[in-house]
Short mmCIF file of the C-alpha atoms (twelve columns), coordinates in Angstrom:
data_MODEL
# 
_entry.id   MODEL 
# 
loop_
_atom_site.group_PDB 
_atom_site.id 
_atom_site.type_symbol 
_atom_site.label_atom_id 
_atom_site.label_alt_id 
_atom_site.label_comp_id 
_atom_site.label_asym_id 
_atom_site.label_seq_id 
_atom_site.Cartn_x 
_atom_site.Cartn_y 
_atom_site.Cartn_z 
_atom_site.pdbx_PDB_model_num 
ATOM 1   C CA . MET A 1   19.372 -11.524 3.126   1 
ATOM 2   C CA . ASN A 2   21.004 -14.835 3.910   1 
ATOM 3   C CA . PRO A 3   20.254 -15.803 7.554   1 
ATOM 4   C CA . HIS A 4   23.859 -16.975 7.947   1 
ATOM 5   C CA . GLN A 5   25.264 -13.564 7.103   1 
ATOM 6   C CA . ILE A 6   26.479 -11.260 9.813   1 
ATOM 7   C CA . ILE A 7   23.667 -9.133  11.253  1 
ATOM 8   C CA . PRO A 8   24.043 -5.609  9.873   1 
ATOM 9   C CA . LYS A 9   24.801 -2.887  12.395  1 
ATOM 10  C CA . ASN A 10  22.611 -0.332  10.644  1 
ATOM 11  C CA . ILE A 11  20.364 0.206   7.642   1 
ATOM 12  C CA . ASP A 12  23.275 1.339   5.460   1 
ATOM 13  C CA . GLU A 13  24.996 -2.025  5.992   1 
ATOM 14  C CA . TYR A 14  21.745 -3.876  5.361   1 
ATOM 15  C CA . ILE A 15  21.159 -2.124  2.043   1 
ATOM 16  C CA . ALA A 16  24.784 -2.561  0.959   1 
ATOM 17  C CA . GLY A 17  24.291 -6.345  1.108   1 
ATOM 18  C CA . PHE A 18  22.007 -6.357  -1.953  1 
ATOM 19  C CA . PRO A 19  22.499 -5.890  -5.710  1 
ATOM 20  C CA . SER A 20  22.316 -2.340  -7.023  1 
ATOM 21  C CA . PRO A 21  18.726 -2.476  -8.391  1 
ATOM 22  C CA . ILE A 22  17.435 -3.709  -5.015  1 
ATOM 23  C CA . GLN A 23  19.537 -1.114  -3.192  1 
ATOM 24  C CA . GLU A 24  17.777 1.623   -5.174  1 
ATOM 25  C CA . ILE A 25  14.371 0.275   -4.158  1 
ATOM 26  C CA . LEU A 26  15.412 -0.064  -0.513  1 
ATOM 27  C CA . GLU A 27  16.769 3.494   -0.472  1 
ATOM 28  C CA . SER A 28  13.553 4.882   -1.970  1 
ATOM 29  C CA . VAL A 29  11.461 3.052   0.639   1 
ATOM 30  C CA . ARG A 30  13.806 4.226   3.397   1 
ATOM 31  C CA . ALA A 31  13.512 7.840   2.211   1 
ATOM 32  C CA . THR A 32  9.731  7.535   2.031   1 
ATOM 33  C CA . ILE A 33  9.574  6.256   5.598   1 
ATOM 34  C CA . ARG A 34  12.013 8.936   6.772   1 
ATOM 35  C CA . ASN A 35  9.866  11.668  5.150   1 
ATOM 36  C CA . ALA A 36  6.665  10.279  6.686   1 
ATOM 37  C CA . ALA A 37  8.245  9.866   10.132  1 
ATOM 38  C CA . PRO A 38  11.096 12.397  10.348  1 
ATOM 39  C CA . GLU A 39  11.467 12.042  14.112  1 
ATOM 40  C CA . SER A 40  11.782 8.264   14.007  1 
ATOM 41  C CA . GLU A 41  14.955 6.360   14.813  1 
ATOM 42  C CA . GLU A 42  16.470 3.902   12.348  1 
ATOM 43  C CA . VAL A 43  17.361 0.535   13.876  1 
ATOM 44  C CA . ILE A 44  17.958 -3.078  12.924  1 
ATOM 45  C CA . SER A 45  15.571 -5.484  14.593  1 
ATOM 46  C CA . TYR A 46  14.927 -9.118  13.720  1 
ATOM 47  C CA . ARG A 47  17.719 -8.669  11.134  1 
ATOM 48  C CA . MET A 48  15.577 -6.105  9.284   1 
ATOM 49  C CA . PRO A 49  15.558 -2.338  8.961   1 
ATOM 50  C CA . ALA A 50  13.008 -0.824  11.297  1 
ATOM 51  C CA . PHE A 51  11.889 2.601   12.399  1 
ATOM 52  C CA . LYS A 52  10.954 3.455   15.987  1 
ATOM 53  C CA . GLN A 53  8.970  6.355   17.391  1 
ATOM 54  C CA . ASN A 54  7.120  5.661   20.631  1 
ATOM 55  C CA . GLY A 55  7.564  2.000   19.728  1 
ATOM 56  C CA . TYR A 56  8.116  0.281   16.417  1 
ATOM 57  C CA . VAL A 57  6.528  2.020   13.446  1 
ATOM 58  C CA . ILE A 58  7.420  -0.335  10.592  1 
ATOM 59  C CA . PHE A 59  9.908  -3.001  9.482   1 
ATOM 60  C CA . PHE A 60  10.918 -3.810  5.929   1 
ATOM 61  C CA . ALA A 61  13.003 -6.522  4.314   1 
ATOM 62  C CA . ALA A 62  14.259 -7.398  0.866   1 
ATOM 63  C CA . HIS A 63  13.336 -10.824 -0.448  1 
ATOM 64  C CA . LYS A 64  14.068 -12.536 -3.735  1 
ATOM 65  C CA . LYS A 65  11.035 -11.217 -5.639  1 
ATOM 66  C CA . HIS A 66  9.475  -8.648  -3.326  1 
ATOM 67  C CA . LEU A 67  9.947  -6.132  -0.559  1 
ATOM 68  C CA . GLY A 68  8.150  -7.153  2.610   1 
ATOM 69  C CA . MET A 69  6.722  -4.725  5.143   1 
ATOM 70  C CA . TYR A 70  5.915  -5.826  8.641   1 
ATOM 71  C CA . GLY A 71  4.638  -4.401  11.865  1 
ATOM 72  C CA . ASN A 72  1.276  -3.818  13.409  1 
ATOM 73  C CA . THR A 73  -0.442 -2.938  10.144  1 
ATOM 74  C CA . THR A 74  -3.893 -4.302  11.067  1 
ATOM 75  C CA . VAL A 75  -5.584 -0.895  11.193  1 
ATOM 76  C CA . ALA A 76  -3.795 0.200   8.007   1 
ATOM 77  C CA . LEU A 77  -4.988 -2.944  6.247   1 
ATOM 78  C CA . GLU A 78  -8.560 -2.009  7.111   1 
ATOM 79  C CA . ILE A 79  -8.294 1.712   6.318   1 
ATOM 80  C CA . PHE A 80  -6.408 1.200   3.042   1 
ATOM 81  C CA . LYS A 81  -8.176 -2.060  2.158   1 
ATOM 82  C CA . GLU A 82  -8.700 -1.275  -1.524  1 
ATOM 83  C CA . GLU A 83  -5.206 0.124   -2.144  1 
ATOM 84  C CA . LEU A 84  -3.538 -2.805  -0.357  1 
ATOM 85  C CA . ALA A 85  -5.689 -5.651  -1.681  1 
ATOM 86  C CA . THR A 86  -3.056 -6.945  -4.104  1 
ATOM 87  C CA . TYR A 87  -0.208 -6.601  -1.586  1 
ATOM 88  C CA . VAL A 88  -1.511 -8.418  1.494   1 
ATOM 89  C CA . GLY A 89  0.663  -11.319 2.613   1 
ATOM 90  C CA . PRO A 90  0.466  -13.709 5.543   1 
ATOM 91  C CA . LYS A 91  -0.156 -12.455 9.093   1 
ATOM 92  C CA . GLY A 92  -0.810 -8.873  8.064   1 
ATOM 93  C CA . SER A 93  2.440  -8.459  6.175   1 
ATOM 94  C CA . LEU A 94  2.645  -6.627  2.884   1 
ATOM 95  C CA . LYS A 95  4.447  -7.870  -0.227  1 
ATOM 96  C CA . PHE A 96  5.462  -5.312  -2.822  1 
ATOM 97  C CA . PRO A 97  6.810  -7.059  -5.958  1 
ATOM 98  C CA . TYR A 98  9.974  -5.644  -7.505  1 
ATOM 99  C CA . ASN A 99  8.560  -5.945  -11.017 1 
ATOM 100 C CA . LYS A 100 5.984  -3.222  -10.292 1 
ATOM 101 C CA . PRO A 101 6.515  0.376   -9.169  1 
ATOM 102 C CA . MET A 102 6.821  0.686   -5.395  1 
ATOM 103 C CA . PRO A 103 3.605  2.231   -4.021  1 
ATOM 104 C CA . LEU A 104 5.474  4.918   -2.098  1 
ATOM 105 C CA . ASP A 105 2.326  6.968   -1.433  1 
ATOM 106 C CA . ILE A 106 0.692  3.960   0.220   1 
ATOM 107 C CA . ILE A 107 3.836  3.241   2.253   1 
ATOM 108 C CA . SER A 108 3.928  6.874   3.387   1 
ATOM 109 C CA . ASN A 109 0.283  6.775   4.457   1 
ATOM 110 C CA . ILE A 110 0.817  3.556   6.424   1 
ATOM 111 C CA . VAL A 111 3.830  5.017   8.218   1 
ATOM 112 C CA . LYS A 112 1.972  8.222   9.110   1 
ATOM 113 C CA . LEU A 113 -0.897 6.149   10.478  1 
ATOM 114 C CA . ARG A 114 1.494  4.001   12.537  1 
ATOM 115 C CA . VAL A 115 3.220  7.104   13.978  1 
ATOM 116 C CA . LYS A 116 -0.189 8.480   14.976  1 
ATOM 117 C CA . GLU A 117 -1.201 5.162   16.578  1 
ATOM 118 C CA . ASN A 118 2.044  5.002   18.544  1 
ATOM 119 C CA . GLN A 119 1.676  8.614   19.663  1 
ATOM 120 C CA . GLU A 120 -1.890 8.061   20.864  1 
ATOM 121 C CA . ARG A 121 -0.837 4.917   22.746  1 
ATOM 122 C CA . ALA A 122 2.076  6.777   24.375  1 
ATOM 123 C CA . GLU A 123 -0.181 9.672   25.437  1 
ATOM 124 C CA . ALA A 124 -2.711 7.265   26.934  1 
ATOM 125 C CA . LYS A 125 -0.098 5.796   29.282  1 
# 
């Protein structure tokens, strides 16, 4: 998304700002996250789609050649080290190239782990 564009009000607006093939990918990732975290709230934060449940669960953003996933994925990177090895980007981000199938199972597992982490942190307070 161009940083000079108007900040989208919601995830629907965000997705609508991309070409059709990218929209399909974004919608599949959104549905995967929604299924893994059905009680989460969809928001826009840092100009990206994000999901919140007892704090932020995950962010994602469309880029020219890949879909980026962001958030506190440190534990996920360790637990799913082998599955994520080819996707690790800078500062714990994940880069899923558009020219390969989206690893929706991996994304689902990361989201479920993040929901659990947030829940445990909320219960400890």
